[in-house]
mmCIF file of C-alpha atoms and ligand atoms in Angstrom:
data_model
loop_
_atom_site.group_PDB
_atom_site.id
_atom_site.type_symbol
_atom_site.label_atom_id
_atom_site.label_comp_id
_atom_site.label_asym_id
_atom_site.label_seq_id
_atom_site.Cartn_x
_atom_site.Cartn_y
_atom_site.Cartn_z
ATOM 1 C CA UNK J 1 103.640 -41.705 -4.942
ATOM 2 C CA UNK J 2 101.661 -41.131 -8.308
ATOM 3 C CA UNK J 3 101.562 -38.047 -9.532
ATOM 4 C CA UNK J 4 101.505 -35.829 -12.617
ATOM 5 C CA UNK J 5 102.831 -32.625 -14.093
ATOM 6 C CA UNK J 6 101.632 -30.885 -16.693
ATOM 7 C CA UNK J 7 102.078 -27.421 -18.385
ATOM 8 C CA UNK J 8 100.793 -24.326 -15.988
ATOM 9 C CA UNK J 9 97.019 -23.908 -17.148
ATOM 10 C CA UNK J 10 94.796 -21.524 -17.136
ATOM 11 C CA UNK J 11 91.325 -20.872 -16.310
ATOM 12 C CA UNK J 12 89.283 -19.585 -18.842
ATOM 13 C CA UNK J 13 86.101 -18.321 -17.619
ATOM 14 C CA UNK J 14 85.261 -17.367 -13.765
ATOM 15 C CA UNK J 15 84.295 -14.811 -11.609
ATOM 16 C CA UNK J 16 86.746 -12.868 -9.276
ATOM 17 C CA UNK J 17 83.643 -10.240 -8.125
ATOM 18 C CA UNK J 18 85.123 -7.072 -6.641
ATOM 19 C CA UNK J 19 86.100 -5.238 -3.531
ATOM 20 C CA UNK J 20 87.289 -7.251 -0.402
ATOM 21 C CA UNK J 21 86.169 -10.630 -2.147
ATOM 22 C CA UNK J 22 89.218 -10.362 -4.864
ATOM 23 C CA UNK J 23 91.167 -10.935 -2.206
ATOM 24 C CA UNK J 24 90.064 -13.582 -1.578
ATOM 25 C CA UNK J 25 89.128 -15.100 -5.305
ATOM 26 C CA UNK J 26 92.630 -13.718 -6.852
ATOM 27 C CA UNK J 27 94.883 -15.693 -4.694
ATOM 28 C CA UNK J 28 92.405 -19.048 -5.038
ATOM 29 C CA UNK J 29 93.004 -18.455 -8.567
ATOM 30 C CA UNK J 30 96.489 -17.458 -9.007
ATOM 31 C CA UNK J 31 97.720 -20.518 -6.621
ATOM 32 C CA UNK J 32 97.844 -22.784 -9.829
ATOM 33 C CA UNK J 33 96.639 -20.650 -13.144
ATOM 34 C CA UNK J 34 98.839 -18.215 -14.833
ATOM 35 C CA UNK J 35 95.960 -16.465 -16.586
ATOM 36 C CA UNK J 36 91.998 -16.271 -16.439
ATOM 37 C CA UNK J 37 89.080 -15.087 -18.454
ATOM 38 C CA UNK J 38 87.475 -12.417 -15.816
ATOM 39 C CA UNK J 39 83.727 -12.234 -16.042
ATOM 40 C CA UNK J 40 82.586 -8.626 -16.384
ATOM 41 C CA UNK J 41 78.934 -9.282 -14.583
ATOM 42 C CA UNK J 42 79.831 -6.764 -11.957
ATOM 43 C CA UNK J 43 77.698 -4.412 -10.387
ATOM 44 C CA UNK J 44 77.366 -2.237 -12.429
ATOM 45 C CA UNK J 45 78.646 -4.094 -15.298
ATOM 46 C CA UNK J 46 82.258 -3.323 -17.237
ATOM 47 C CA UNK J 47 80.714 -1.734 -20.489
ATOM 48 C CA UNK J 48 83.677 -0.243 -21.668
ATOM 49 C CA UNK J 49 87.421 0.733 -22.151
ATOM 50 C CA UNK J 50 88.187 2.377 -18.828
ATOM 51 C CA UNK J 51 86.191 0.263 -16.469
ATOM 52 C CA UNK J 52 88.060 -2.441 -18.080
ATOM 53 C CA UNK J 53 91.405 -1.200 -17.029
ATOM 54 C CA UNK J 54 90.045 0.009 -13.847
ATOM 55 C CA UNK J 55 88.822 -3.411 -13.063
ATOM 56 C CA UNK J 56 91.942 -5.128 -14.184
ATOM 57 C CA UNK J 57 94.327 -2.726 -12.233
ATOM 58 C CA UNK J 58 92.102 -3.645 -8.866
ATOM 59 C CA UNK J 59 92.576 -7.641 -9.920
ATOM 60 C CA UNK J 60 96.285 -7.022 -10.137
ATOM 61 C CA UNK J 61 96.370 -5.262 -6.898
ATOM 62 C CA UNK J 62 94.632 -7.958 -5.290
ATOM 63 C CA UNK J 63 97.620 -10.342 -6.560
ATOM 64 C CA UNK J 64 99.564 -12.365 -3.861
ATOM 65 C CA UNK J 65 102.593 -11.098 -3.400
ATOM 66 C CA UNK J 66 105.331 -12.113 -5.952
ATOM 67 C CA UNK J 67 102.459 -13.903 -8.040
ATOM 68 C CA UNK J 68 102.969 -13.425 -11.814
ATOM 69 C CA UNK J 69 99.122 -14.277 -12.214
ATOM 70 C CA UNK J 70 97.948 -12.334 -15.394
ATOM 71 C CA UNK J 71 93.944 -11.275 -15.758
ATOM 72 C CA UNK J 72 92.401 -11.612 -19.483
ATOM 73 C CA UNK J 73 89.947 -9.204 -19.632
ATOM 74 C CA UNK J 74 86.332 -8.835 -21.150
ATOM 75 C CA UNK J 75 83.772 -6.269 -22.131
ATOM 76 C CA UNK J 76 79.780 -6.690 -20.960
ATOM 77 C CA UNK J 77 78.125 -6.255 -23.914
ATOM 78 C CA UNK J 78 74.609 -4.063 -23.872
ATOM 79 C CA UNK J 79 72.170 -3.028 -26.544
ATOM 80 C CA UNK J 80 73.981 0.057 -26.152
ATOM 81 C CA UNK J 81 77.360 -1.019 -26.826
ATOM 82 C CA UNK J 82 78.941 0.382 -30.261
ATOM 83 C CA UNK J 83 81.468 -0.128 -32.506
ATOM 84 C CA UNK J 84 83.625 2.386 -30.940
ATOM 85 C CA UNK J 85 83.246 0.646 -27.452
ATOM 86 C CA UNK J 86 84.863 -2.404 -29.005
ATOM 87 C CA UNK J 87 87.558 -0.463 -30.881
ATOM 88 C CA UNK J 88 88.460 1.259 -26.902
ATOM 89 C CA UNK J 89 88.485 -1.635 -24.973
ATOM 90 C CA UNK J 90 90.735 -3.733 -27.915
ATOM 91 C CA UNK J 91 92.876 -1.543 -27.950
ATOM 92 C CA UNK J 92 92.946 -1.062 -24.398
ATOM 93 C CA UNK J 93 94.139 -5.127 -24.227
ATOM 94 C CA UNK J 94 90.530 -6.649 -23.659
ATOM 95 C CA UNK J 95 90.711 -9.827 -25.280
ATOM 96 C CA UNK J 96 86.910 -10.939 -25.713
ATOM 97 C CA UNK J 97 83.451 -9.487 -25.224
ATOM 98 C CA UNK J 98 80.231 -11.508 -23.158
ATOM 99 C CA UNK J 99 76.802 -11.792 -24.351
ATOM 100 C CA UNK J 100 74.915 -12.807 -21.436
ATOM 101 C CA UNK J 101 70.810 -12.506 -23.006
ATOM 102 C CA UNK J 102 69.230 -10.172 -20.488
ATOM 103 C CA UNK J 103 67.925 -11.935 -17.187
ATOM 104 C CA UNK J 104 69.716 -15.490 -18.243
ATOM 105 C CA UNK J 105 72.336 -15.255 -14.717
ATOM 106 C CA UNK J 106 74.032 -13.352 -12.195
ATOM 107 C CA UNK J 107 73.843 -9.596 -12.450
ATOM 108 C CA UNK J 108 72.432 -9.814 -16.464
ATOM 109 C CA UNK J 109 69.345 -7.760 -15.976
ATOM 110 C CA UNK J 110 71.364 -5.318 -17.847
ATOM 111 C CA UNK J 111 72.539 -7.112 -20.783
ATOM 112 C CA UNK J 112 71.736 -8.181 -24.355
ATOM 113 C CA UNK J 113 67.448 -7.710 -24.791
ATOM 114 C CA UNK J 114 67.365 -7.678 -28.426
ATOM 115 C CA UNK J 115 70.063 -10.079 -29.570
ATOM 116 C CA UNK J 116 69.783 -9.333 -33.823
ATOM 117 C CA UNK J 117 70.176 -5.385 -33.235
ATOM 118 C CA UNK J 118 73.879 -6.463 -32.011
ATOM 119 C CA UNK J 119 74.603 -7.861 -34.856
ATOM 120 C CA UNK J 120 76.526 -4.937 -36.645
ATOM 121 C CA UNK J 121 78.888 -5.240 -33.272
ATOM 122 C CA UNK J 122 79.532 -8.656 -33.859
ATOM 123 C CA UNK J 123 80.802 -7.674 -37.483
ATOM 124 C CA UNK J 124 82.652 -4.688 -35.423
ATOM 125 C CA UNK J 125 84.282 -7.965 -32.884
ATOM 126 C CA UNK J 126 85.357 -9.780 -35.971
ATOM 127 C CA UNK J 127 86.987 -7.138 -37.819
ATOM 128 C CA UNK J 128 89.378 -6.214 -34.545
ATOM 129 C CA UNK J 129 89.872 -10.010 -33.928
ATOM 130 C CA UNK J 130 88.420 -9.681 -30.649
ATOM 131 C CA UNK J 131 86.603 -13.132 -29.716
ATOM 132 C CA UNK J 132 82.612 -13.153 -28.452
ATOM 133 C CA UNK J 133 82.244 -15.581 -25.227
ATOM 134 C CA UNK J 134 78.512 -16.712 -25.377
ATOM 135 C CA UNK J 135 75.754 -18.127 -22.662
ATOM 136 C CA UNK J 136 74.244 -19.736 -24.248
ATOM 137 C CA UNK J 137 70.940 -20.038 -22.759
ATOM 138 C CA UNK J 138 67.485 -18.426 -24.139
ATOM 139 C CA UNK J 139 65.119 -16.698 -21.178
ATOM 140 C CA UNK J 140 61.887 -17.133 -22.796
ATOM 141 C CA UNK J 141 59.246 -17.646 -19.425
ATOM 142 C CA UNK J 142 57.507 -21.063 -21.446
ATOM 143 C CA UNK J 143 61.081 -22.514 -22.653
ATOM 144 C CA UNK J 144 61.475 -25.159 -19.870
ATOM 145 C CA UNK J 145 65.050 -24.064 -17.882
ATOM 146 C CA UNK J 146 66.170 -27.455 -18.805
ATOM 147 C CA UNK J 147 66.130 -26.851 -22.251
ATOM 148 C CA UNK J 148 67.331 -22.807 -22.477
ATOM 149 C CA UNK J 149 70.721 -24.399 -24.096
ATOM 150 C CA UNK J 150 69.626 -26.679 -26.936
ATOM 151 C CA UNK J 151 66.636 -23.750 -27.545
ATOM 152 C CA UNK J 152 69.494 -21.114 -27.454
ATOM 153 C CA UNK J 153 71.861 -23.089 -29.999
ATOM 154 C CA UNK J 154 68.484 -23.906 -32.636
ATOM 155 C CA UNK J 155 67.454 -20.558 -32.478
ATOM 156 C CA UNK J 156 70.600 -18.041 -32.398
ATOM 157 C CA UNK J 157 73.912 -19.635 -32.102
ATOM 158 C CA UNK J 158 73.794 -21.630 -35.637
ATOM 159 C CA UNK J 159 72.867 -17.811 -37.074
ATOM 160 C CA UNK J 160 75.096 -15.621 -35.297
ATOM 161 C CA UNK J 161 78.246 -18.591 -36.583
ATOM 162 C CA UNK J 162 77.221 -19.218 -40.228
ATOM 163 C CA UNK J 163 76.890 -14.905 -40.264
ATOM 164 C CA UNK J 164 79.976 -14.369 -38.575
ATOM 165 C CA UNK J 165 82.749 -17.444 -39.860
ATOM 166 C CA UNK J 166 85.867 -15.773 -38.815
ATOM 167 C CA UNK J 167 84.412 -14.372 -35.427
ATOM 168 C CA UNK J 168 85.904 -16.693 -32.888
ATOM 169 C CA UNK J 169 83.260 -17.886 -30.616
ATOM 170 C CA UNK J 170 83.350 -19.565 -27.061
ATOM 171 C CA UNK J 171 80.189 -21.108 -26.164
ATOM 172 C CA UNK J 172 80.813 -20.983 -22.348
ATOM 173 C CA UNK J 173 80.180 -23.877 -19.555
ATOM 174 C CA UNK J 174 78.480 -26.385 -21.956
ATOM 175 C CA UNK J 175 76.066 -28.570 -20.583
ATOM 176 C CA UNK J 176 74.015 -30.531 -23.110
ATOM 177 C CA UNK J 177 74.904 -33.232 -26.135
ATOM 178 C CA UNK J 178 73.772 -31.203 -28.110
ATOM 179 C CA UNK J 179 75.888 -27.965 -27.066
ATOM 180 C CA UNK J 180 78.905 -31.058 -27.584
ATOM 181 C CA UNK J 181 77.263 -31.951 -30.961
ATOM 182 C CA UNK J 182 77.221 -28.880 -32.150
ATOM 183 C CA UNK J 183 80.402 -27.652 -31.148
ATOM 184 C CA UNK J 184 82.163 -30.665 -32.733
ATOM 185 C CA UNK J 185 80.385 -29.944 -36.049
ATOM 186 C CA UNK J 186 80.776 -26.069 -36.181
ATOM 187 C CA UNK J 187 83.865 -24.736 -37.829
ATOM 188 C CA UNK J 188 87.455 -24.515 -36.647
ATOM 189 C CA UNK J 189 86.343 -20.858 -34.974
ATOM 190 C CA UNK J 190 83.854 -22.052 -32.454
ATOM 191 C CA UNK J 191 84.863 -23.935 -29.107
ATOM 192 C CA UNK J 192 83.663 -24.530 -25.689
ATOM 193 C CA UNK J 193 84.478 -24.061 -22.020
ATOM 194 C CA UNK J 194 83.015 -26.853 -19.773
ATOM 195 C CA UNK J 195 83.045 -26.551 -15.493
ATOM 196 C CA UNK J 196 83.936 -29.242 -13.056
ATOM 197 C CA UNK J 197 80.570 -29.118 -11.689
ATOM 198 C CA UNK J 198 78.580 -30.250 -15.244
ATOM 199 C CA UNK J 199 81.599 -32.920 -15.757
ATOM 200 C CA UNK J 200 81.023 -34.208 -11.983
ATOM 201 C CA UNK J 201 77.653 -34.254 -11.371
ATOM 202 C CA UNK J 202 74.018 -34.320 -12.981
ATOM 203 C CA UNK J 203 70.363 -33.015 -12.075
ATOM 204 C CA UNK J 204 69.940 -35.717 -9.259
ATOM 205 C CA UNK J 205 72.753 -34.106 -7.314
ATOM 206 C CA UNK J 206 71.011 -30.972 -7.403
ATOM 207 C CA UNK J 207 67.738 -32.562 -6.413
ATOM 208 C CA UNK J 208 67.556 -35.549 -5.182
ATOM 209 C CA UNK J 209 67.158 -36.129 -1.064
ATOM 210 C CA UNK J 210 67.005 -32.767 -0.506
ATOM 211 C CA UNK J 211 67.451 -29.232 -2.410
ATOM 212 C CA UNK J 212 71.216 -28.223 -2.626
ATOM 213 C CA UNK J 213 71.415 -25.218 -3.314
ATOM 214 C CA UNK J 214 75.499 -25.529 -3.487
ATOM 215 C CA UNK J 215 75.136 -27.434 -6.619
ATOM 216 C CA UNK J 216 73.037 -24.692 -8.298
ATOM 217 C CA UNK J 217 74.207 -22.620 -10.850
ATOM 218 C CA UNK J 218 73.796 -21.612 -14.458
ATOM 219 C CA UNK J 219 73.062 -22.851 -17.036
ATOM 220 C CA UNK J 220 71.436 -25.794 -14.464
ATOM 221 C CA UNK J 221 72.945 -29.343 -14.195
ATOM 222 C CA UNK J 222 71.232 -31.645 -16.503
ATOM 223 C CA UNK J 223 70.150 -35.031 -16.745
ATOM 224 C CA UNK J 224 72.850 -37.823 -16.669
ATOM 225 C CA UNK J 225 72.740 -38.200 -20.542
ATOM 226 C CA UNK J 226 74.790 -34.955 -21.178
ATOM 227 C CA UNK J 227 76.817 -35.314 -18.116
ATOM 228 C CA UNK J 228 77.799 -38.168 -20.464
ATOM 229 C CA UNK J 229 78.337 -36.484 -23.270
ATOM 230 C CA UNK J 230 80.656 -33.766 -21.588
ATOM 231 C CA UNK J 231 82.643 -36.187 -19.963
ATOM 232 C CA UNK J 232 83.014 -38.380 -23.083
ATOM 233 C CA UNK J 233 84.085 -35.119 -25.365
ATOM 234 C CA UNK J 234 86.671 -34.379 -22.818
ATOM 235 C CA UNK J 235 88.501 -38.003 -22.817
ATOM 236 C CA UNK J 236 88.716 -37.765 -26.210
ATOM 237 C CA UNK J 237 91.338 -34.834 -26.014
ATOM 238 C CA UNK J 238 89.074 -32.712 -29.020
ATOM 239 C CA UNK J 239 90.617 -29.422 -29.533
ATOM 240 C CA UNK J 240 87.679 -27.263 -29.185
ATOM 241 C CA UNK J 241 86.808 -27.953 -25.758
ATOM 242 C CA UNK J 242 89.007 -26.541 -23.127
ATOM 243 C CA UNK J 243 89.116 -25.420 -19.120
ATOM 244 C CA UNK J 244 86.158 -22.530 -17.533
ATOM 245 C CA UNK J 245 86.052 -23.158 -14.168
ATOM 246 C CA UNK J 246 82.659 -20.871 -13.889
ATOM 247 C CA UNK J 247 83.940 -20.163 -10.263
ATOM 248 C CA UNK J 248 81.607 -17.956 -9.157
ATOM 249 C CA UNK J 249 81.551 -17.058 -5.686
ATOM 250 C CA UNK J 250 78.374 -15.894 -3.382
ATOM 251 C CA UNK J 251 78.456 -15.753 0.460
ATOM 252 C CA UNK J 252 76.294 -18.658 2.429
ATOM 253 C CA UNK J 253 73.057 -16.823 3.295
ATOM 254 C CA UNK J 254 72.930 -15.751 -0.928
ATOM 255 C CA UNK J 255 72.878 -19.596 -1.576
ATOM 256 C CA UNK J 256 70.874 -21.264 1.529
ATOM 257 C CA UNK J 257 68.163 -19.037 0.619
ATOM 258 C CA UNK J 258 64.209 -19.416 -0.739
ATOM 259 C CA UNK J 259 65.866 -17.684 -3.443
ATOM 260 C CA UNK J 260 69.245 -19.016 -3.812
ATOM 261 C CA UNK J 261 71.913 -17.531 -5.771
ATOM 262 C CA UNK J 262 73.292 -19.329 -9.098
ATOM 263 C CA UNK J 263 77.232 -20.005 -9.001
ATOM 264 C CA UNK J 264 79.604 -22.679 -7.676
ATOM 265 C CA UNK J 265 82.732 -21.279 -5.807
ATOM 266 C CA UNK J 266 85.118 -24.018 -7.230
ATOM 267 C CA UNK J 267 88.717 -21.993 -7.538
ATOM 268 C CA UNK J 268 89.882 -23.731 -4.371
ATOM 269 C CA UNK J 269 89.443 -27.723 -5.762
ATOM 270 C CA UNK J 270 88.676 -26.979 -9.795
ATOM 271 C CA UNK J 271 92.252 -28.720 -10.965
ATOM 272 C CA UNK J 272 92.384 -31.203 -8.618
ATOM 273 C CA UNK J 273 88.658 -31.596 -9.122
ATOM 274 C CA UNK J 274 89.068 -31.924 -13.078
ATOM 275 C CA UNK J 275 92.001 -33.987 -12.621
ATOM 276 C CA UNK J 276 89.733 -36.689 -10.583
ATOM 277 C CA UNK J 277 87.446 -36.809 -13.444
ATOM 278 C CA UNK J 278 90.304 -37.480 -16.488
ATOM 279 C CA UNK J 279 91.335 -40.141 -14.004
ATOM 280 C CA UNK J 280 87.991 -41.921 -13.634
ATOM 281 C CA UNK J 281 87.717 -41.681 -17.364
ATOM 282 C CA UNK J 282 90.824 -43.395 -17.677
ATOM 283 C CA UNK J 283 92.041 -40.116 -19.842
ATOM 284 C CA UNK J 284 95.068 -38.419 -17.802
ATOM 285 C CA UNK J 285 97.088 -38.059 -20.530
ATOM 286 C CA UNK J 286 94.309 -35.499 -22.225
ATOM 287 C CA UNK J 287 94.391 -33.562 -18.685
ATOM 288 C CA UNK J 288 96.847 -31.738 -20.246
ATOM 289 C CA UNK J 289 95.719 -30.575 -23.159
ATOM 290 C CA UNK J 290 92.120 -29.665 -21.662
ATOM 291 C CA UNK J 291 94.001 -27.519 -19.017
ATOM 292 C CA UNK J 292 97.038 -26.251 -20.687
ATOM 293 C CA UNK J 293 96.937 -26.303 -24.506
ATOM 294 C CA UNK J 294 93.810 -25.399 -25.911
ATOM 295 C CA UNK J 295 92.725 -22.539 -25.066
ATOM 296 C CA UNK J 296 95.617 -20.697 -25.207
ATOM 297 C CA UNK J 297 95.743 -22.087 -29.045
ATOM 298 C CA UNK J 298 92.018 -21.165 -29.522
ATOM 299 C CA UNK J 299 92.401 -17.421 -27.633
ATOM 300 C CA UNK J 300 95.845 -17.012 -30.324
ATOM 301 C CA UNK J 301 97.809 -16.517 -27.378
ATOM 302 C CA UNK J 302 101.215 -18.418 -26.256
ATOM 303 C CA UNK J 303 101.031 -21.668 -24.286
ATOM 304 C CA UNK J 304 102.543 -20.606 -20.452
ATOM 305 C CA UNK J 305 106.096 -21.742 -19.419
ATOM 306 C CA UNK J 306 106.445 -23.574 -16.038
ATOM 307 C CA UNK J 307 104.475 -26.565 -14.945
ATOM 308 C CA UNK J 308 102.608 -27.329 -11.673
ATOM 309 C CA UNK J 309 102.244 -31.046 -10.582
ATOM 310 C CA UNK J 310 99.112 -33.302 -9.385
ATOM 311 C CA UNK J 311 99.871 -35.883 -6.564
ATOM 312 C CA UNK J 312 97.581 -38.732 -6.114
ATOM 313 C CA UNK J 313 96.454 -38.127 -2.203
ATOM 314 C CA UNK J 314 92.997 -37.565 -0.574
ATOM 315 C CA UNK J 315 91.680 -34.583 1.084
ATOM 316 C CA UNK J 316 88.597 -33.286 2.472
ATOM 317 C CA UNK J 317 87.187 -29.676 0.854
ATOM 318 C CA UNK J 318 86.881 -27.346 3.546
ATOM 319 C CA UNK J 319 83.325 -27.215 4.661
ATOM 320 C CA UNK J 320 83.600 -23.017 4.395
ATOM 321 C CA UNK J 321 85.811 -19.948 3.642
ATOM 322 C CA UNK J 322 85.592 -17.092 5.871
ATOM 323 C CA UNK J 323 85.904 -13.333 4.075
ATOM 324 C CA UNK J 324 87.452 -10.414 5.279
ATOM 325 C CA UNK J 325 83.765 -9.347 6.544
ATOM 326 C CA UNK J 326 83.768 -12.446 8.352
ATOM 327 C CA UNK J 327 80.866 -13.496 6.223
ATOM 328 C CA UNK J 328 81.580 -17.561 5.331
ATOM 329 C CA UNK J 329 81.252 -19.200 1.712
ATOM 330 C CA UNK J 330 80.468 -22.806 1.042
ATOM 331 C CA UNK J 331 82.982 -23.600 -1.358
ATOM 332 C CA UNK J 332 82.165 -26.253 -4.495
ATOM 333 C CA UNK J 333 82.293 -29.911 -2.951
ATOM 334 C CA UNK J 334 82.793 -28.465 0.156
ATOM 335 C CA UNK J 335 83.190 -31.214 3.103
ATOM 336 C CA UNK J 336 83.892 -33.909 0.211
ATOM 337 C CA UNK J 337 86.746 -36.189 -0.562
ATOM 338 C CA UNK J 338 89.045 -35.044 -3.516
ATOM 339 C CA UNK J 339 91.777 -37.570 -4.432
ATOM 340 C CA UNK J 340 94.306 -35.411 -6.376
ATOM 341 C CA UNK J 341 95.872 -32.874 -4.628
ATOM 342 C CA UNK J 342 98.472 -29.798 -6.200
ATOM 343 C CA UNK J 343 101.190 -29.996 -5.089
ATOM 344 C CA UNK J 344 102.676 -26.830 -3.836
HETATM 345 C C1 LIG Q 401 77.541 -16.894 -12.525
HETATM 346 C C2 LIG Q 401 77.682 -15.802 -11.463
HETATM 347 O O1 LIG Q 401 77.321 -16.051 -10.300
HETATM 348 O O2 LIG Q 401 78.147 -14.717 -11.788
HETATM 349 N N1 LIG Q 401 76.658 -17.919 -12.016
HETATM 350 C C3 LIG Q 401 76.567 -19.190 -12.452
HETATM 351 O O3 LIG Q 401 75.680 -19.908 -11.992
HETATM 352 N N2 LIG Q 401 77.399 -19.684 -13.336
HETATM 353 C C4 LIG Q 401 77.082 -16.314 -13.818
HETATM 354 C C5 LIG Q 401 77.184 -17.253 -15.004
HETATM 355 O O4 LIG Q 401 78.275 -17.587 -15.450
HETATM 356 O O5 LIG Q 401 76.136 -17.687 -15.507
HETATM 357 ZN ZN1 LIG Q 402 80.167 -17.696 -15.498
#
């Protein structure tokens, strides 16, 4: 039997949600990462110290039983945050803040509208070493959706990371070259989270034959070209670019909607999903790294003991999930064949 062990990773972007669903998204997450980078696009967003530690205290409730599983926590950043918001919530363990532009995703309506007036809170972020986790996508009505990334990275990323050098800086679920170009140029303090979904599949998949609205999320799929690029970056084993799921969970009728919901619920198939694609590139030995190494080195934060191992074996993705409400959710590649499996 061929398999593989590597390190225990970690996941480091998704969405757990709240309520009944972290239930749910806690123990998909938890069954092979130690640690995760949880989203703070609730409703209403977590804008400071003590909805941070609220939040996190209802993620470690919702922990399987005997599970170790640790959540790395991040502030929603407003045009109202201030400097003393980031002082409270590093020093109440919050590792990173998210600047989601107002009206880019999921639940950012009340987010960043005037991105230069935040400026003095970057300075704030860099001076407490806390790091800023970026979409990176502009929301301009007459910038074409599929170019919101490369627009975003012309017009404020290159400023915000030559004004800010020692501000670490995650520029989350890449999906262009040129979020891969510019990454790989940028200094040692910027990196980048890519999904299984923008490594696995391009534009067609989301449009071709049919709508599917389970392949939809945010920032959109792009043409095959950067699909490319992402999987090309990854097989090279490059340091900056590490593991963010993106899971992001909505029920069915959100999705198969005339307005469907952005997000791919992934937590169930991401590793074994990621592992299919080092293998296709020929790349396993990078797996590792990708998974396991970087982004603990990039967050400053210690590489996890244990390992979990990878067998070589098909399965099918379950076709749904049933909640606790007995709503269902179409989970990422559902009904599909996977051919790595964890092994448990
Ligand atoms: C995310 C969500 O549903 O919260 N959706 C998505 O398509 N990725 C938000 C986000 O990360 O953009
Ligand atoms: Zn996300």
């Amino acid at each position: 039997m061929i398999h593989i062990e590597i390190q225990t990773p970690d996941d480091w972007h998704l969405h757990f949600r709240d309520g009944d669903m972290l239930n749910e998204t806690v123990s998909a997450t938890a069954r092979c990462f130690k640690r995760a980078i949880v989203m703070p696009n609730l409703v209403p967003p977590v804008t400071n110290a003590k909805m941070v530690e609220e939040y996190r205290q209802r993620i470690l409730d919702a922990r399987p039983e005997g599970s170790d599983f640790e959540p790395l926590m991040t502030l929603y950043l407003t045009n109202e945050t201030t400097s003393e918001d980031i002082i409270a919530a590093k020093q109440a363990g919050t590792v990173a803040a998210k600047l989601y532009p107002a009206g880019a995703t999921t639940n950012s309506d009340a987010a960043v509208k005037s991105l230069d007036a935040l400026f003095p809170i970057f300075g704030e972020m860099q001076n407490q070493g806390m790091l800023l986790l970026i979409h990176g996508e502009v929301t301009d009505n007459h910038i074409d959706i599929f170019d919101r990334e490369k627009e975003f990275i012309d017009r404020n990323l290159t400023r915000i990371v030559s004004a800010f050098p020692e501000l670490k800086i995650v520029f989350e679920h890449i999906t262009t070259k040129d979020a891969v170009d510019f990454v790989v140029a940028a200094n040692d303090n910027v990196a980048a989270t890519i999904t299984p979904q923008h490594l696995l599949l391009n534009r067609n998949d989301l449009l071709v034959g049919g709508v599917r609205p389970h392949n939809y999320c945010l920032p959109v799929l792009k043409r095959n070209i950067h699909q490319q690029a992402l999987r090309e970056i990854v097989a090279t084993g490059n340091k900056k670019f590490f593991l963010g799921t993106d899971s992001a969970p909505h029920e069915k009728n959100k999705k198969e909607s005339a307005c469907g919901c952005a997000g791919c619920y992934s937590a169930w198939s991401a590793i074994e999903l990621y592992t299919q694609v080092f293998d296709e590139l020929g790349a396993l030995d990078k797996l590792e790294g990708f998974a396991s190494h970087h982004g603990a080195d990039f967050y400053g934060l210690p590489r996890n003991e244990g390992t979990i191992t990878l067998v070589k074996e098909d399965w099918t993705i379950p076709e749904q999930i049933i909640l606790s409400n007995g709503n269902p959710i179409v989970p990422f590649f559902a009904g599909q064949n996977c051919n790595w499996k964890l092994k448990v």
